[in-house]
């Protein structure tokens, strides 16, 4: 369970900005809740698909589709990984800390002896 206030949605917004320049990225969030997300995913090939609030936005049928889709890569962001068909090997924790005027985001990788990769973004 990821706690609130760690920067998940901020990190998502940085990736969403990259989507404007990179057609191989597709971002979905709460603004897409009225769309048929599974249909969008079924029509998408060769992309990094990033879903913010995936634990809320994706229904069980779509979650199952995502777990079996070998045409795309997924980054599912949410507070509760339950029912996302994820294993311990592909669950990571986003950690953030303020450094001056910037916020640093680290992905804590439990399986790799808590190695942290840093993604920096300005606030």
XYZ file of C-alpha atoms in Angstrom:
123
model
C 0.000 0.000 0.000
C 1.539 3.327 -1.099
C 0.835 6.205 1.237
C -0.610 9.508 -0.022
C 1.629 12.523 -0.565
C 4.660 10.669 -1.930
C 4.488 12.271 -5.374
C 2.847 9.522 -7.415
C 0.605 11.936 -9.310
C 3.443 14.467 -9.673
C 5.647 11.772 -11.214
C 2.743 10.840 -13.486
C 2.404 14.459 -14.623
C 6.110 14.557 -15.566
C 5.672 11.420 -17.665
C 2.504 12.891 -19.195
C 4.515 15.928 -20.320
C 6.911 13.536 -22.086
C 3.919 11.981 -23.861
C 3.486 15.220 -25.850
C 6.902 14.653 -27.441
C 7.013 10.864 -27.519
C 4.196 9.048 -29.352
C 5.265 5.754 -27.757
C 3.900 6.872 -24.369
C 0.205 6.738 -23.477
C -0.982 8.189 -20.154
C -4.372 7.558 -18.569
C -5.739 9.047 -15.356
C -8.969 10.045 -13.603
C -9.870 12.350 -16.512
C -10.314 9.165 -18.575
C -12.738 7.433 -16.198
C -15.691 7.737 -18.606
C -13.751 6.236 -21.517
C -13.659 2.549 -22.356
C -10.117 1.998 -21.118
C -9.961 -1.666 -22.058
C -10.911 -0.801 -25.644
C -8.185 1.872 -25.745
C -5.623 -0.653 -24.466
C -6.738 -3.328 -26.937
C -6.153 -0.892 -29.811
C -2.679 0.115 -28.576
C 0.565 -1.606 -29.570
C 4.220 -0.947 -28.811
C 3.723 1.706 -26.131
C 4.568 2.453 -22.549
C 1.146 2.823 -20.948
C 1.141 4.738 -17.668
C -2.026 4.636 -15.550
C -2.374 6.894 -12.518
C -4.806 5.673 -9.853
C -4.825 2.280 -11.586
C -6.269 0.604 -8.496
C -9.375 2.794 -8.892
C -9.503 3.334 -12.652
C -9.126 -0.255 -13.903
C -11.911 -2.799 -13.477
C -11.137 -6.496 -12.961
C -11.538 -7.385 -16.641
C -9.130 -4.621 -17.713
C -6.639 -5.603 -14.993
C -6.629 -9.158 -16.308
C -6.093 -7.888 -19.868
C -3.137 -5.753 -18.716
C -1.551 -8.728 -16.962
C -1.653 -10.751 -20.192
C -0.799 -8.007 -22.713
C 2.578 -8.712 -24.292
C 2.307 -5.912 -26.880
C 2.852 -3.045 -24.427
C 4.730 -2.160 -21.243
C 2.750 -0.856 -18.265
C 3.496 1.427 -15.355
C 0.529 1.198 -12.996
C 0.490 3.823 -10.270
C -1.794 3.417 -7.280
C -2.094 3.181 -3.529
C -3.284 -0.413 -3.356
C -1.741 -3.058 -5.642
C -4.343 -5.647 -4.614
C -6.105 -7.161 -7.638
C -3.614 -5.673 -10.108
C -2.213 -9.162 -10.796
C 1.215 -7.950 -9.678
C 3.902 -10.075 -8.059
C 6.557 -9.058 -5.536
C 9.069 -9.019 -8.389
C 7.282 -6.160 -10.141
C 6.055 -4.013 -7.245
C 8.067 -0.906 -6.395
C 7.655 1.973 -3.975
C 7.943 5.619 -5.004
C 9.766 7.699 -2.408
C 10.150 11.477 -2.604
C 12.169 14.086 -0.741
C 12.636 17.844 -1.052
C 16.116 19.015 -1.976
C 16.119 22.801 -2.088
C 13.671 23.883 -4.809
C 13.509 20.404 -6.309
C 11.764 17.213 -5.376
C 13.694 14.000 -5.943
C 11.756 10.848 -6.720
C 13.329 7.480 -6.013
C 11.993 4.090 -6.939
C 12.763 1.714 -4.107
C 13.476 -1.727 -5.498
C 13.092 -4.238 -2.683
C 14.296 -7.217 -4.714
C 17.576 -5.440 -5.590
C 18.694 -4.807 -1.994
C 16.792 -1.515 -1.764
C 18.680 0.035 -4.689
C 17.261 3.434 -5.536
C 17.092 5.000 -8.977
C 16.569 8.736 -8.988
C 14.262 10.638 -11.265
C 14.524 14.373 -10.628
C 11.812 16.935 -11.268
C 11.411 20.552 -10.312
C 8.406 21.685 -8.325
